[in-house]
């Protein structure tokens, strides 16, 4: 059933994507540290979520995973000495598409969307 809902939505997204203008490219180096720590953080977050369901949030393994995830998320910033701006805009999070996407994801994750 969900396939028949997602198929037209995905097709509509591809059609809308084809109508958008290309954004200018700028050369940036590949951030190996950021990619590795992001993969570690997502893996640990998945482990933490499954273990918290089994053992509870007060289990030492869950707290250790939370600390490891926070360390993995802060490692790229500590290595680079701060955060470089991704775009030329002052506040990319204020852009309507970004805000709408975040709201939709949070609504879907809350469980009320079913």
Tab-separated table of N, CA and C in Angstrom:
chain	number	residue	atom	x	y	z
A	1	UNK	N	0.817	-1.191	0.000
A	1	UNK	CA	0.000	0.000	0.000
A	1	UNK	C	0.862	1.257	0.000
A	2	UNK	N	1.880	1.305	0.854
A	2	UNK	CA	2.718	2.498	0.947
A	2	UNK	C	3.481	2.740	-0.351
A	3	UNK	N	3.765	1.666	-1.091
A	3	UNK	CA	4.452	1.801	-2.370
A	3	UNK	C	3.624	2.639	-3.336
A	4	UNK	N	2.316	2.426	-3.358
A	4	UNK	CA	1.451	3.146	-4.283
A	4	UNK	C	1.288	4.611	-3.895
A	5	UNK	N	1.572	4.940	-2.659
A	5	UNK	CA	1.572	6.343	-2.239
A	5	UNK	C	2.920	6.978	-2.567
A	6	UNK	N	3.996	6.267	-2.288
A	6	UNK	CA	5.327	6.824	-2.504
A	6	UNK	C	5.695	6.961	-3.970
A	7	UNK	N	5.189	6.097	-4.821
A	7	UNK	CA	5.537	6.149	-6.237
A	7	UNK	C	5.116	7.463	-6.893
A	8	UNK	N	3.874	7.910	-6.779
A	8	UNK	CA	3.538	9.197	-7.396
A	8	UNK	C	4.206	10.387	-6.714
A	9	UNK	N	4.409	10.298	-5.409
A	9	UNK	CA	5.096	11.391	-4.717
A	9	UNK	C	6.536	11.486	-5.197
A	10	UNK	N	7.210	10.362	-5.359
A	10	UNK	CA	8.582	10.366	-5.876
A	10	UNK	C	8.648	10.856	-7.305
A	11	UNK	N	7.682	10.468	-8.130
A	11	UNK	CA	7.652	10.941	-9.516
A	11	UNK	C	7.426	12.443	-9.574
A	12	UNK	N	6.549	12.953	-8.733
A	12	UNK	CA	6.315	14.398	-8.688
A	12	UNK	C	7.561	15.140	-8.220
A	13	UNK	N	8.269	14.575	-7.261
A	13	UNK	CA	9.508	15.207	-6.786
A	13	UNK	C	10.557	15.249	-7.891
A	14	UNK	N	10.663	14.176	-8.670
A	14	UNK	CA	11.622	14.168	-9.778
A	14	UNK	C	11.243	15.174	-10.853
A	15	UNK	N	9.953	15.314	-11.144
A	15	UNK	CA	9.521	16.312	-12.121
A	15	UNK	C	9.805	17.730	-11.643
A	16	UNK	N	9.551	17.990	-10.376
A	16	UNK	CA	9.854	19.311	-9.834
A	16	UNK	C	11.356	19.572	-9.790
A	17	UNK	N	12.122	18.542	-9.521
A	17	UNK	CA	13.577	18.689	-9.493
A	17	UNK	C	14.129	19.019	-10.865
A	18	UNK	N	13.524	18.454	-11.905
A	18	UNK	CA	13.979	18.731	-13.269
A	18	UNK	C	13.742	20.181	-13.659
A	19	UNK	N	12.805	20.850	-13.007
A	19	UNK	CA	12.494	22.238	-13.333
A	19	UNK	C	13.374	23.240	-12.587
A	20	UNK	N	14.135	22.802	-11.618
A	20	UNK	CA	14.950	23.737	-10.841
A	20	UNK	C	16.227	24.087	-11.587
A	21	UNK	N	16.752	25.266	-11.281
A	21	UNK	CA	17.992	25.719	-11.906
A	21	UNK	C	19.178	25.087	-11.192
A	22	UNK	N	20.243	24.916	-11.931
A	22	UNK	CA	21.456	24.374	-11.336
A	22	UNK	C	22.088	25.420	-10.430
A	23	UNK	N	22.598	24.976	-9.312
A	23	UNK	CA	23.277	25.898	-8.413
A	23	UNK	C	24.750	25.970	-8.807
A	24	UNK	N	25.382	27.117	-8.576
A	24	UNK	CA	26.795	27.228	-8.940
A	24	UNK	C	27.655	26.331	-8.051
A	25	UNK	N	28.656	25.748	-8.645
A	25	UNK	CA	29.545	24.862	-7.912
A	25	UNK	C	30.776	25.628	-7.467
A	26	UNK	N	31.266	25.285	-6.314
A	26	UNK	CA	32.516	25.859	-5.848
A	26	UNK	C	33.409	24.726	-5.383
A	27	UNK	N	34.668	24.799	-5.702
A	27	UNK	CA	35.563	23.699	-5.318
A	27	UNK	C	35.820	23.688	-3.808
A	28	UNK	N	35.532	22.566	-3.197
A	28	UNK	CA	35.805	22.379	-1.770
A	28	UNK	C	36.459	21.022	-1.587
A	29	UNK	N	37.361	20.916	-0.645
A	29	UNK	CA	37.994	19.613	-0.412
A	29	UNK	C	37.017	18.655	0.270
A	30	UNK	N	37.243	17.377	0.033
A	30	UNK	CA	36.422	16.340	0.654
A	30	UNK	C	36.793	16.241	2.119
A	31	UNK	N	35.818	16.287	2.991
A	31	UNK	CA	36.034	16.252	4.435
A	31	UNK	C	35.995	14.806	4.921
A	32	UNK	N	37.165	14.172	4.934
A	32	UNK	CA	37.249	12.763	5.337
A	32	UNK	C	36.878	12.599	6.807
A	33	UNK	N	37.401	13.471	7.645
A	33	UNK	CA	37.115	13.370	9.081
A	33	UNK	C	35.622	13.526	9.347
A	34	UNK	N	34.994	14.479	8.691
A	34	UNK	CA	33.562	14.698	8.877
A	34	UNK	C	32.738	13.512	8.424
A	35	UNK	N	33.110	12.907	7.307
A	35	UNK	CA	32.362	11.764	6.804
A	35	UNK	C	32.505	10.552	7.718
A	36	UNK	N	33.717	10.295	8.169
A	36	UNK	CA	33.950	9.136	9.046
A	36	UNK	C	33.221	9.309	10.371
A	37	UNK	N	33.311	10.495	10.949
A	37	UNK	CA	32.647	10.708	12.238
A	37	UNK	C	31.127	10.738	12.089
A	38	UNK	N	30.614	11.166	10.942
A	38	UNK	CA	29.166	11.129	10.730
A	38	UNK	C	28.672	9.689	10.645
A	39	UNK	N	29.423	8.834	9.977
A	39	UNK	CA	29.044	7.418	9.889
A	39	UNK	C	29.097	6.778	11.272
A	40	UNK	N	30.130	7.096	12.032
A	40	UNK	CA	30.237	6.557	13.392
A	40	UNK	C	29.073	7.039	14.251
A	41	UNK	N	28.757	8.334	14.162
A	41	UNK	CA	27.675	8.885	14.972
A	41	UNK	C	26.330	8.252	14.617
A	42	UNK	N	26.062	8.051	13.337
A	42	UNK	CA	24.790	7.440	12.944
A	42	UNK	C	24.716	5.975	13.372
A	43	UNK	N	25.826	5.262	13.258
A	43	UNK	CA	25.851	3.871	13.713
A	43	UNK	C	25.644	3.758	15.207
A	44	UNK	N	26.289	4.634	15.959
A	44	UNK	CA	26.152	4.609	17.414
A	44	UNK	C	24.746	5.036	17.823
A	45	UNK	N	24.174	6.002	17.103
A	45	UNK	CA	22.805	6.411	17.401
A	45	UNK	C	21.827	5.264	17.179
A	46	UNK	N	22.031	4.501	16.127
A	46	UNK	CA	21.180	3.339	15.868
A	46	UNK	C	21.340	2.302	16.978
A	47	UNK	N	22.591	2.035	17.367
A	47	UNK	CA	22.845	1.102	18.466
A	47	UNK	C	22.182	1.598	19.747
A	48	UNK	N	22.326	2.888	20.009
A	48	UNK	CA	21.771	3.465	21.228
A	48	UNK	C	20.250	3.337	21.255
A	49	UNK	N	19.610	3.584	20.131
A	49	UNK	CA	18.147	3.505	20.086
A	49	UNK	C	17.662	2.077	20.304
A	50	UNK	N	18.338	1.099	19.708
A	50	UNK	CA	17.894	-0.286	19.886
A	50	UNK	C	18.181	-0.787	21.296
A	51	UNK	N	19.320	-0.416	21.830
A	51	UNK	CA	19.652	-0.871	23.186
A	51	UNK	C	18.802	-0.180	24.234
A	52	UNK	N	18.433	1.079	23.997
A	52	UNK	CA	17.578	1.775	24.962
A	52	UNK	C	16.203	1.135	25.025
A	53	UNK	N	15.743	0.601	23.911
A	53	UNK	CA	14.461	-0.097	23.922
A	53	UNK	C	14.518	-1.389	24.702
A	54	UNK	N	15.673	-2.059	24.673
A	54	UNK	CA	15.829	-3.324	25.380
A	54	UNK	C	16.193	-3.134	26.849
A	55	UNK	N	17.230	-2.333	27.084
A	55	UNK	CA	17.792	-2.213	28.431
A	55	UNK	C	17.275	-1.017	29.214
A	56	UNK	N	16.729	-0.024	28.537
A	56	UNK	CA	16.290	1.202	29.201
A	56	UNK	C	17.334	2.305	29.036
A	57	UNK	N	16.900	3.532	29.253
A	57	UNK	CA	17.773	4.674	29.027
A	57	UNK	C	18.845	4.848	30.103
A	58	UNK	N	18.709	4.165	31.212
A	58	UNK	CA	19.685	4.320	32.289
A	58	UNK	C	20.810	3.294	32.239
A	59	UNK	N	20.794	2.429	31.247
A	59	UNK	CA	21.831	1.393	31.138
A	59	UNK	C	23.174	2.024	30.784
A	60	UNK	N	24.267	1.521	31.352
A	60	UNK	CA	25.589	2.080	31.061
A	60	UNK	C	25.959	2.015	29.579
A	61	UNK	N	25.538	0.976	28.886
A	61	UNK	CA	25.850	0.873	27.452
A	61	UNK	C	25.176	1.993	26.664
A	62	UNK	N	23.978	2.369	27.057
A	62	UNK	CA	23.249	3.437	26.370
A	62	UNK	C	23.917	4.783	26.631
A	63	UNK	N	24.309	5.029	27.882
A	63	UNK	CA	25.004	6.283	28.200
A	63	UNK	C	26.372	6.350	27.530
A	64	UNK	N	27.069	5.226	27.480
A	64	UNK	CA	28.358	5.198	26.792
A	64	UNK	C	28.207	5.470	25.303
A	65	UNK	N	27.160	4.903	24.708
A	65	UNK	CA	26.907	5.160	23.291
A	65	UNK	C	26.554	6.624	23.058
A	66	UNK	N	25.804	7.224	23.971
A	66	UNK	CA	25.462	8.643	23.834
A	66	UNK	C	26.715	9.515	23.903
A	67	UNK	N	27.608	9.192	24.800
A	67	UNK	CA	28.860	9.960	24.905
A	67	UNK	C	29.734	9.770	23.670
A	68	UNK	N	29.794	8.550	23.151
A	68	UNK	CA	30.563	8.298	21.931
A	68	UNK	C	29.967	9.047	20.741
A	69	UNK	N	28.642	9.102	20.675
A	69	UNK	CA	27.993	9.826	19.584
A	69	UNK	C	28.295	11.314	19.680
A	70	UNK	N	28.225	11.888	20.866
A	70	UNK	CA	28.547	13.305	21.029
A	70	UNK	C	29.999	13.589	20.692
A	71	UNK	N	30.894	12.690	21.063
A	71	UNK	CA	32.305	12.872	20.721
A	71	UNK	C	32.511	12.811	19.211
A	72	UNK	N	31.815	11.896	18.553
A	72	UNK	CA	31.944	11.785	17.098
A	72	UNK	C	31.374	13.002	16.395
A	73	UNK	N	30.318	13.592	16.940
A	73	UNK	CA	29.732	14.776	16.322
A	73	UNK	C	30.581	16.029	16.527
A	74	UNK	N	31.305	16.102	17.629
A	74	UNK	CA	32.115	17.294	17.886
A	74	UNK	C	33.536	17.181	17.351
A	75	UNK	N	33.968	15.994	16.970
A	75	UNK	CA	35.340	15.811	16.486
A	75	UNK	C	35.677	16.648	15.252
A	76	UNK	N	34.820	16.745	14.237
A	76	UNK	CA	35.199	17.570	13.082
A	76	UNK	C	35.362	19.042	13.429
A	77	UNK	N	34.533	19.552	14.329
A	77	UNK	CA	34.640	20.957	14.713
A	77	UNK	C	35.910	21.218	15.506
A	78	UNK	N	36.275	20.278	16.363
A	78	UNK	CA	37.507	20.438	17.131
A	78	UNK	C	38.725	20.365	16.222
A	79	UNK	N	38.662	19.521	15.205
A	79	UNK	CA	39.785	19.376	14.275
A	79	UNK	C	39.959	20.615	13.410
A	80	UNK	N	38.841	21.208	12.964
A	80	UNK	CA	38.915	22.347	12.067
A	80	UNK	C	38.999	23.678	12.797
A	81	UNK	N	38.759	23.666	14.071
A	81	UNK	CA	38.821	24.908	14.828
A	81	UNK	C	37.595	25.778	14.617
A	82	UNK	N	36.471	25.198	14.362
A	82	UNK	CA	35.244	25.961	14.140
A	82	UNK	C	34.492	25.424	12.947
A	83	UNK	N	33.469	26.132	12.577
A	83	UNK	CA	32.616	25.697	11.475
A	83	UNK	C	32.650	26.730	10.361
A	84	UNK	N	32.964	26.306	9.169
A	84	UNK	CA	32.942	27.182	8.007
A	84	UNK	C	31.502	27.310	7.516
A	85	UNK	N	31.114	28.481	7.050
A	85	UNK	CA	29.757	28.606	6.521
A	85	UNK	C	29.589	27.787	5.249
A	86	UNK	N	28.471	27.094	5.148
A	86	UNK	CA	28.214	26.236	4.001
A	86	UNK	C	27.730	27.055	2.815
A	87	UNK	N	26.905	28.051	3.070
A	87	UNK	CA	26.358	28.870	1.997
A	87	UNK	C	26.682	30.333	2.248
A	88	UNK	N	26.321	31.153	1.288
A	88	UNK	CA	26.540	32.591	1.432
A	88	UNK	C	25.447	33.258	2.249
A	89	UNK	N	24.350	32.550	2.460
A	89	UNK	CA	23.267	33.122	3.257
A	89	UNK	C	23.682	33.201	4.717
A	90	UNK	N	23.099	34.164	5.408
A	90	UNK	CA	23.410	34.304	6.835
A	90	UNK	C	22.776	33.182	7.644
A	91	UNK	N	21.526	32.871	7.348
A	91	UNK	CA	20.813	31.856	8.114
A	91	UNK	C	20.133	30.887	7.166
A	92	UNK	N	20.821	29.809	6.749
A	92	UNK	CA	20.177	28.869	5.833
A	92	UNK	C	19.001	28.141	6.462
A	93	UNK	N	18.952	28.051	7.782
A	93	UNK	CA	17.848	27.346	8.422
A	93	UNK	C	16.553	28.142	8.356
A	94	UNK	N	16.626	29.439	7.978
A	94	UNK	CA	15.419	30.252	7.871
A	94	UNK	C	14.775	30.128	6.495
A	95	UNK	N	15.414	29.419	5.577
A	95	UNK	CA	14.857	29.255	4.243
A	95	UNK	C	13.582	28.414	4.328
A	96	UNK	N	12.521	28.808	3.625
A	96	UNK	CA	11.255	28.056	3.727
A	96	UNK	C	11.356	26.572	3.398
A	97	UNK	N	12.089	26.146	2.337
A	97	UNK	CA	12.150	24.699	2.090
A	97	UNK	C	12.787	23.927	3.239
A	98	UNK	N	13.839	24.500	3.824
A	98	UNK	CA	14.511	23.837	4.944
A	98	UNK	C	13.566	23.725	6.133
A	99	UNK	N	12.884	24.803	6.455
A	99	UNK	CA	11.983	24.818	7.596
A	99	UNK	C	10.826	23.850	7.397
A	100	UNK	N	10.256	23.819	6.194
A	100	UNK	CA	9.143	22.901	5.919
A	100	UNK	C	9.591	21.448	6.013
A	101	UNK	N	10.792	21.162	5.519
A	101	UNK	CA	11.298	19.797	5.574
A	101	UNK	C	11.495	19.356	7.019
A	102	UNK	N	12.094	20.217	7.825
A	102	UNK	CA	12.309	19.878	9.235
A	102	UNK	C	10.982	19.652	9.938
A	103	UNK	N	10.000	20.502	9.687
A	103	UNK	CA	8.684	20.328	10.316
A	103	UNK	C	8.039	19.017	9.889
A	104	UNK	N	8.137	18.677	8.604
A	104	UNK	CA	7.534	17.437	8.112
A	104	UNK	C	8.218	16.219	8.720
A	105	UNK	N	9.546	16.251	8.830
A	105	UNK	CA	10.277	15.119	9.399
A	105	UNK	C	9.939	14.961	10.880
A	106	UNK	N	9.873	16.066	11.600
A	106	UNK	CA	9.542	15.984	13.029
A	106	UNK	C	8.112	15.474	13.231
A	107	UNK	N	7.190	15.888	12.372
A	107	UNK	CA	5.805	15.414	12.483
A	107	UNK	C	5.724	13.915	12.199
A	108	UNK	N	6.444	13.481	11.163
A	108	UNK	CA	6.431	12.058	10.828
A	108	UNK	C	7.096	11.235	11.928
A	109	UNK	N	8.145	11.755	12.530
A	109	UNK	CA	8.855	11.022	13.571
A	109	UNK	C	8.063	10.969	14.877
A	110	UNK	N	7.148	11.897	15.060
A	110	UNK	CA	6.396	11.920	16.314
A	110	UNK	C	5.391	10.775	16.422
A	111	UNK	N	5.064	10.161	15.287
A	111	UNK	CA	4.133	9.043	15.316
A	111	UNK	C	2.696	9.451	15.072
A	112	UNK	N	2.418	10.754	14.996
A	112	UNK	CA	1.062	11.205	14.741
A	112	UNK	C	0.707	11.156	13.265
A	113	UNK	N	1.691	10.929	12.402
A	113	UNK	CA	1.450	10.980	10.967
A	113	UNK	C	0.797	9.715	10.432
A	114	UNK	N	0.687	8.685	11.251
A	114	UNK	CA	0.149	7.421	10.736
A	114	UNK	C	-1.345	7.374	10.759
